[in-house]
Coordinates of C-alpha atoms in Angstrom, one line a residue:
Chain A
M1 CA -3.8 -27.1 19.0
I2 CA -6.2 -25.4 16.5
E3 CA -4.1 -22.2 16.7
V4 CA -1.0 -24.2 15.7
L5 CA -2.7 -25.9 12.8
L6 CA -4.1 -22.6 11.6
S7 CA -0.7 -20.9 11.9
V8 CA 1.1 -23.6 10.0
S9 CA -1.5 -23.4 7.3
F10 CA -1.3 -19.7 7.2
M11 CA 2.5 -19.8 6.8
G12 CA 2.2 -22.4 4.0
F13 CA -0.3 -20.1 2.2
L14 CA 2.1 -17.1 2.7
V15 CA 5.0 -19.0 1.2
W16 CA 2.8 -19.9 -1.8
A17 CA 1.3 -16.5 -2.2
G18 CA 4.6 -14.6 -1.8
F19 CA 6.9 -16.6 -3.9
V20 CA 5.0 -19.0 -6.2
A21 CA 1.6 -17.6 -7.1
P22 CA 0.9 -14.9 -9.7
T23 CA 1.7 -11.3 -8.5
A24 CA -2.0 -10.4 -8.4
T25 CA -2.6 -12.9 -5.6
L26 CA -3.5 -11.6 -2.1
F27 CA -0.3 -11.5 0.0
S28 CA 2.0 -11.3 -3.0
W29 CA 3.9 -8.0 -2.6
P30 CA 5.4 -6.9 -5.9
M31 CA 5.4 -3.2 -4.8
F32 CA 7.4 -1.0 -7.2
S33 CA 8.8 -4.1 -8.9
H34 CA 7.0 -3.8 -12.3
M35 CA 5.4 -0.6 -13.5
S36 CA 4.3 0.9 -16.8
L37 CA 3.9 4.7 -16.3
M38 CA 2.8 7.3 -18.7
V39 CA 2.8 11.0 -19.3
P40 CA -0.3 11.7 -21.4
E41 CA -1.2 14.7 -23.4
L42 CA -4.8 14.2 -24.4
H43 CA -7.5 16.4 -25.9
V44 CA -11.2 15.9 -26.4
R45 CA -13.0 17.2 -29.5
P46 CA -16.7 17.5 -28.9
D47 CA -18.7 17.9 -32.1
G48 CA -18.2 21.3 -33.7
R49 CA -16.3 22.7 -30.7
P50 CA -12.6 23.5 -30.2
S51 CA -10.5 20.8 -28.5
T52 CA -10.1 20.9 -24.7
K53 CA -7.1 19.5 -22.8
V54 CA -7.8 16.5 -20.6
N55 CA -6.1 16.3 -17.2
V56 CA -6.1 12.6 -16.4
Y57 CA -5.4 13.4 -12.7
D58 CA -8.9 14.9 -12.5
Y59 CA -10.2 11.4 -12.9
L60 CA -7.7 9.2 -11.0
T61 CA -7.9 8.7 -7.3
P62 CA -5.5 11.0 -5.3
G63 CA -1.9 9.8 -5.0
N64 CA -2.1 7.8 -8.2
I65 CA 0.6 8.2 -10.8
A66 CA -0.9 7.5 -14.2
G67 CA -0.1 4.0 -15.5
E68 CA -0.5 2.7 -19.0
D69 CA -3.1 0.2 -17.7
I70 CA -5.5 3.0 -16.9
L71 CA -5.5 4.4 -20.5
D72 CA -8.0 2.1 -22.2
P73 CA -10.7 2.4 -19.4
L74 CA -10.2 6.1 -19.2
L75 CA -10.6 6.6 -23.0
A76 CA -13.7 4.5 -22.9
Y77 CA -15.1 6.6 -20.0
L78 CA -14.2 9.9 -21.6
S79 CA -15.5 9.0 -25.1
T80 CA -19.0 8.3 -23.7
R81 CA -19.1 11.5 -21.6
V82 CA -17.2 14.3 -23.2
G83 CA -16.5 13.1 -26.8
P84 CA -13.7 11.5 -28.8
V85 CA -10.2 11.7 -27.4
Y86 CA -7.0 12.5 -29.3
G87 CA -3.4 12.9 -28.4
V88 CA -0.2 11.2 -27.4
A89 CA 1.2 9.5 -24.3
L90 CA 4.8 8.9 -23.4
V91 CA 5.0 5.5 -21.8
Y92 CA 7.8 4.3 -19.5
D93 CA 8.1 0.6 -19.0
R94 CA 10.7 -2.2 -18.6
T95 CA 11.9 -1.7 -22.1
G96 CA 12.5 2.0 -21.8
A97 CA 10.3 4.9 -23.1
F98 CA 8.2 5.1 -26.2
T99 CA 5.3 7.1 -27.5
I100 CA 1.8 5.9 -28.3
R101 CA -0.9 7.8 -30.2
V102 CA -4.6 8.1 -29.3
K103 CA -7.0 8.6 -32.1
D104 CA -10.8 8.7 -31.8
S105 CA -10.5 7.3 -28.2
H106 CA -8.4 4.3 -29.3
V107 CA -4.7 3.6 -28.8
V108 CA -2.8 3.6 -32.1
V109 CA 0.7 2.1 -31.7
Chain B
M1 CA 14.0 -17.7 18.7
W2 CA 10.7 -16.8 20.3
L3 CA 8.6 -17.5 17.1
Y4 CA 9.6 -21.1 17.2
D5 CA 9.1 -21.3 21.0
A6 CA 5.7 -19.8 20.7
L7 CA 4.6 -22.2 18.0
R8 CA 6.1 -25.2 19.8
S9 CA 4.3 -24.3 23.1
G10 CA 1.0 -23.9 21.3
F11 CA 1.2 -20.1 22.0
N12 CA 1.5 -20.5 25.7
L13 CA 4.6 -18.4 25.7
E14 CA 4.1 -15.2 27.8
V15 CA 4.7 -11.9 25.9
D16 CA 4.4 -8.4 27.2
A17 CA 1.0 -6.9 26.3
W18 CA 2.8 -3.5 25.9
S19 CA 4.2 -4.6 22.5
I20 CA 0.9 -5.3 20.7
Q21 CA -0.8 -2.3 22.5
L22 CA 1.9 0.0 21.1
F23 CA 1.4 -1.6 17.7
R24 CA -2.3 -1.0 18.0
L25 CA -1.7 2.7 18.6
C26 CA 0.5 2.8 15.5
V27 CA -2.0 1.0 13.3
A28 CA -4.9 3.1 14.6
T29 CA -3.0 6.3 13.9
A30 CA -2.2 5.0 10.4
C31 CA -5.9 4.3 9.8
L32 CA -7.0 7.6 11.2
F33 CA -4.5 9.5 9.0
K34 CA -5.6 7.5 6.0
F35 CA -9.3 7.9 6.6
V36 CA -9.1 11.7 7.3
V37 CA -6.9 12.4 4.3
D38 CA -9.2 10.3 2.1
L39 CA -12.2 12.3 3.3
A40 CA -10.3 15.6 2.7
Q41 CA -9.4 14.5 -0.8
G42 CA -13.0 13.8 -1.9
G43 CA -13.3 10.2 -0.6
F44 CA -17.0 10.8 0.3
V45 CA -18.0 11.5 -3.3
R46 CA -15.5 9.1 -5.0
L47 CA -18.3 6.8 -6.1
S48 CA -20.8 9.5 -6.9
R49 CA -22.7 9.5 -10.2
D50 CA -20.4 9.8 -13.3
S51 CA -17.1 9.5 -11.4
F52 CA -14.4 7.4 -13.1
T53 CA -14.0 5.2 -10.1
R54 CA -17.7 4.3 -10.1
H55 CA -17.5 3.7 -13.9
Q56 CA -14.6 1.2 -13.2
L57 CA -16.4 -0.5 -10.3
I58 CA -19.6 -1.0 -12.4
G59 CA -17.6 -2.4 -15.3
G60 CA -15.2 -4.5 -13.2
R61 CA -15.3 -7.9 -11.6
W62 CA -17.6 -6.7 -8.8
R63 CA -20.3 -5.3 -11.1
R64 CA -23.0 -7.6 -9.6
Q65 CA -22.3 -6.2 -6.1
A66 CA -21.7 -2.6 -7.4
R67 CA -25.0 -1.2 -6.4
L68 CA -24.7 -2.5 -2.8
L69 CA -21.0 -1.3 -2.6
I70 CA -22.0 2.2 -3.8
A71 CA -24.9 2.3 -1.3
L72 CA -22.6 1.3 1.5
H73 CA -19.8 3.7 0.5
R74 CA -20.7 6.7 2.7
P75 CA -21.9 4.8 5.8
V76 CA -18.7 2.7 5.6
H77 CA -16.6 5.8 5.4
V78 CA -18.2 7.2 8.6
L79 CA -18.1 3.9 10.5
R80 CA -14.4 3.2 9.7
L81 CA -13.4 6.7 10.8
V82 CA -15.3 6.2 14.1
A83 CA -13.6 2.8 14.5
A84 CA -10.1 4.3 14.0
V85 CA -10.8 6.8 16.7
T86 CA -12.1 4.1 19.2
L87 CA -9.2 1.8 18.3
L88 CA -6.8 4.6 19.1
A89 CA -8.6 5.3 22.4
G90 CA -8.7 1.6 23.2
I91 CA -12.5 1.4 23.4
H92 CA -13.7 -2.0 22.3
P93 CA -10.4 -2.5 20.5
N94 CA -11.2 -5.8 18.8
A95 CA -14.6 -4.7 17.5
S96 CA -13.0 -1.4 16.3
A97 CA -10.2 -3.3 14.6
L98 CA -12.8 -5.4 12.8
V99 CA -14.9 -2.4 11.6
A100 CA -11.7 -0.5 10.4
A101 CA -10.6 -3.7 8.6
L102 CA -14.0 -4.1 6.9
G103 CA -13.8 -0.4 5.9
L104 CA -10.4 -1.1 4.3
V105 CA -11.7 -4.2 2.5
H106 CA -14.6 -2.1 1.1
E107 CA -12.1 0.4 -0.3
L108 CA -9.9 -2.4 -1.7
I109 CA -12.7 -3.6 -3.9
Y110 CA -12.7 -0.3 -5.9
E111 CA -9.1 0.7 -5.3
Y112 CA -6.7 -2.2 -4.8
R113 CA -3.6 -0.9 -3.1
R114 CA -1.1 -3.2 -1.3
H115 CA -0.4 -0.8 1.6
A116 CA -4.2 -1.0 2.4
V117 CA -4.0 -4.8 2.1
Y118 CA -1.3 -4.8 4.8
L119 CA -3.3 -2.5 7.1
A120 CA -6.4 -4.6 6.7
A121 CA -4.5 -7.8 7.2
V122 CA -2.7 -6.7 10.4
L123 CA -6.0 -5.4 11.8
I124 CA -7.6 -8.8 11.2
L125 CA -4.6 -10.6 12.7
C126 CA -5.0 -8.5 15.8
L127 CA -8.5 -9.8 16.4
P128 CA -7.5 -12.9 18.4
A129 CA -5.5 -10.7 20.8
G130 CA -7.1 -10.9 24.3
R131 CA -5.4 -7.7 25.6
L132 CA -5.3 -5.4 22.6
A133 CA -5.8 -2.4 24.9
D134 CA -5.7 -1.7 28.6
G135 CA -6.8 1.9 28.2
V136 CA -5.4 4.4 25.8
L137 CA -1.7 4.0 26.5
P138 CA 0.1 0.6 26.4
R139 CA 0.9 -1.1 29.7
H140 CA 3.4 -3.7 30.7
H141 CA 1.8 -7.0 31.6
M142 CA 3.0 -10.4 30.8
T143 CA 0.3 -12.6 29.2
T144 CA -0.3 -15.4 26.8
E145 CA -3.5 -13.8 25.5
N146 CA -1.7 -11.8 22.7
T147 CA 1.0 -14.3 21.7
W148 CA -0.9 -15.8 18.7
S149 CA -1.7 -12.4 17.3
Q150 CA 1.8 -11.1 17.8
F151 CA 3.1 -14.3 16.1
L152 CA 0.8 -13.9 13.1
V153 CA 1.6 -10.2 12.5
V154 CA 5.3 -10.9 12.7
V155 CA 5.1 -13.8 10.3
L156 CA 3.1 -11.7 7.8
T157 CA 5.5 -8.8 8.0
I158 CA 8.5 -11.1 7.5
Q159 CA 6.7 -12.6 4.4
M160 CA 5.9 -9.2 3.1
Y161 CA 9.5 -8.0 3.2
W162 CA 10.9 -11.2 1.7
S163 CA 8.2 -11.5 -1.0
S164 CA 8.8 -7.8 -1.9
A165 CA 12.6 -8.4 -2.1
W166 CA 12.0 -11.6 -4.2
H167 CA 9.8 -9.8 -6.8
K168 CA 12.2 -6.8 -6.9
A169 CA 15.3 -9.0 -7.4
R170 CA 13.6 -10.9 -10.2
S171 CA 12.6 -7.6 -11.9
H172 CA 15.3 -6.2 -14.2
Q173 CA 13.2 -3.0 -14.4
F174 CA 13.6 -2.5 -10.6
S175 CA 17.1 -4.0 -10.0
S176 CA 18.6 -1.9 -12.8
G177 CA 17.3 1.2 -11.1
R178 CA 15.3 2.1 -14.2
L179 CA 11.9 1.8 -12.5
L180 CA 12.9 4.2 -9.7
A181 CA 14.3 6.7 -12.2
Q182 CA 11.1 6.4 -14.3
F183 CA 8.8 6.8 -11.3
V184 CA 10.6 9.9 -10.0
R185 CA 10.6 11.4 -13.5
V186 CA 6.8 10.8 -14.1
A187 CA 5.9 11.8 -10.6
S188 CA 7.7 15.1 -11.0
L189 CA 5.9 15.8 -14.3
A190 CA 2.6 14.8 -12.8
R191 CA 2.8 17.1 -9.8
P192 CA 1.4 20.3 -11.4
Q193 CA -1.6 18.3 -12.6
Q194 CA -2.5 16.6 -9.4
R195 CA -5.7 17.9 -7.8
Y196 CA -4.5 17.2 -4.3
P197 CA -0.8 17.9 -3.4
E198 CA 1.1 14.6 -2.7
Y199 CA 4.6 16.0 -2.1
W200 CA 5.9 18.3 0.6
Y201 CA 9.3 18.8 -1.0
P202 CA 10.1 20.9 -4.1
V203 CA 10.8 19.4 -7.5
P204 CA 14.6 18.8 -7.7
P205 CA 16.5 21.1 -10.1
D206 CA 17.0 19.7 -13.6
A207 CA 20.8 19.9 -13.3
L208 CA 20.7 17.7 -10.2
V209 CA 18.3 15.2 -11.8
A210 CA 20.5 15.0 -14.9
R211 CA 23.5 14.2 -12.9
V212 CA 21.7 11.6 -10.8
Y213 CA 20.2 9.9 -13.8
S214 CA 23.5 9.5 -15.6
G215 CA 25.3 7.9 -12.7
K216 CA 25.0 4.7 -10.7
F217 CA 22.7 6.3 -8.2
W218 CA 19.5 4.5 -9.0
P219 CA 21.0 1.0 -9.5
V220 CA 22.8 1.3 -6.1
I221 CA 19.6 2.5 -4.4
A222 CA 17.5 -0.3 -6.0
R223 CA 20.0 -3.0 -5.0
S224 CA 20.3 -1.5 -1.5
V225 CA 16.5 -1.8 -1.1
I226 CA 16.6 -5.5 -2.1
V227 CA 19.3 -6.2 0.4
C228 CA 17.6 -4.2 3.2
E229 CA 14.3 -5.9 2.7
T230 CA 16.0 -9.3 2.8
V231 CA 18.1 -8.6 5.9
L232 CA 15.7 -6.5 7.9
P233 CA 13.4 -9.3 9.2
I234 CA 16.5 -11.3 10.4
G235 CA 17.9 -8.2 12.0
L236 CA 14.6 -7.5 13.8
I237 CA 14.1 -11.0 15.1
L238 CA 17.6 -11.3 16.6
P239 CA 17.7 -9.4 19.9
L240 CA 21.3 -8.3 19.5
S241 CA 20.7 -6.5 16.1
W242 CA 17.2 -5.3 16.9
R243 CA 18.1 -1.6 17.5
I244 CA 20.3 -1.4 14.4
A245 CA 17.6 -3.1 12.3
V246 CA 14.9 -0.6 13.6
F247 CA 17.1 2.3 12.6
G248 CA 17.8 0.7 9.1
G249 CA 14.1 -0.1 8.6
L250 CA 13.0 3.3 9.6
L251 CA 15.5 4.9 7.2
M252 CA 14.3 2.6 4.4
H253 CA 10.6 3.4 5.0
L254 CA 11.4 7.1 5.1
C255 CA 12.9 6.7 1.6
F256 CA 9.8 4.8 0.4
T257 CA 7.6 7.5 1.8
A258 CA 9.4 10.1 -0.2
L259 CA 8.2 8.5 -3.4
L260 CA 4.5 9.0 -2.4
P261 CA 4.5 10.9 0.9
I262 CA 0.8 11.2 1.6
R263 CA -0.1 7.8 0.3
L264 CA 2.6 5.8 2.1
I265 CA 2.6 7.5 5.5
P266 CA 0.0 5.0 6.9
Y267 CA 1.9 2.0 5.6
T268 CA 5.1 3.4 7.1
L269 CA 3.4 3.9 10.5
A270 CA 2.1 0.4 10.5
T271 CA 5.2 -1.4 9.3
V272 CA 7.6 0.5 11.6
G273 CA 5.1 0.0 14.4
S274 CA 5.3 -3.8 13.8
F275 CA 9.1 -3.7 14.6
V276 CA 8.3 -3.6 18.3
L277 CA 6.5 -7.0 17.9
F278 CA 9.6 -8.8 16.7
N279 CA 11.7 -8.6 19.8
V280 CA 9.9 -9.9 22.9
S281 CA 13.0 -9.6 25.1
N282 CA 13.1 -5.9 24.4
S283 CA 9.6 -5.4 25.8
H284 CA 10.5 -7.6 28.9
G285 CA 13.2 -5.2 29.9
A286 CA 11.4 -1.9 29.0

């Protein structure tokens, strides 16, 4: 009887999580349904030294395709370790494609 | 339908232990592949000093537990690899499934990926199974000891497909084909920069890409995926259409795997492995 009760509760939770709850909820499965991807071209300029190109894939976990959501934390991380970051990023999202600029480790739209 | 019969009988319906034991082999192989690839791709030092992942963990919602999680990182990586091997070999399968699941949960804290959520969830749902293994290879044996676990994994898999189809159908970015086109484009540009190769096939020629982008290719593919994910669980649960559904599901997952081959192989192994759990009449006659 306890198994039946737990199963019915589990099914109720799955219906809520899968179709009603926000997409960040456990057992909500919005795989590939919403994405904001980017192609960044970033450079760091340490004080008094020439700029160096940043490869974001050196920092992301393997198999990750760079998303716009990673940009702010990555800029904060790089600015404290290697210096101010400059450059541009081509962003692809639900509205299409657009370019954002990065100046002194901050996104400038 | 056996799902209803199982629930109505309080899970006293006999099912063939062969089904969940074969599923155990698939999930264990998926975990082993994932854990070995993770180690080969620097997983052991992912939370080392000054890494970006560690920086995110310390600044994220788990910052209070970050020190403990970092201290546990390497032991957990070793333990979960051992657990995947013992699960594959059928040695203490329930304990092995629990350790492998905990290893995945640990990873989910610093890298939340839904394919890992599915792997961890099915491992946890296998825990109530009384006959998860009778040795290394699956054996035919009618029992009620696995019915509840089999029911729960099937219910979760159905919900996963329908929830995924629901979100995709509501997303104009996906249903218009734009997301797939964008993903393939960005992934092909990212390839030369990736530290560890993800793709086994070459970058498609520009002429082919241009032709595909301008046509109806991506919208048709996107809508086909939504239809497939909606219909697949129904096809799998009906004995008459089971074989066709397995073929269709396998084809769909091979297409998914082409998007991120290394990353999605474990997910494909686990989901395709779950197909065998849908049809109890199939395992009776096998």
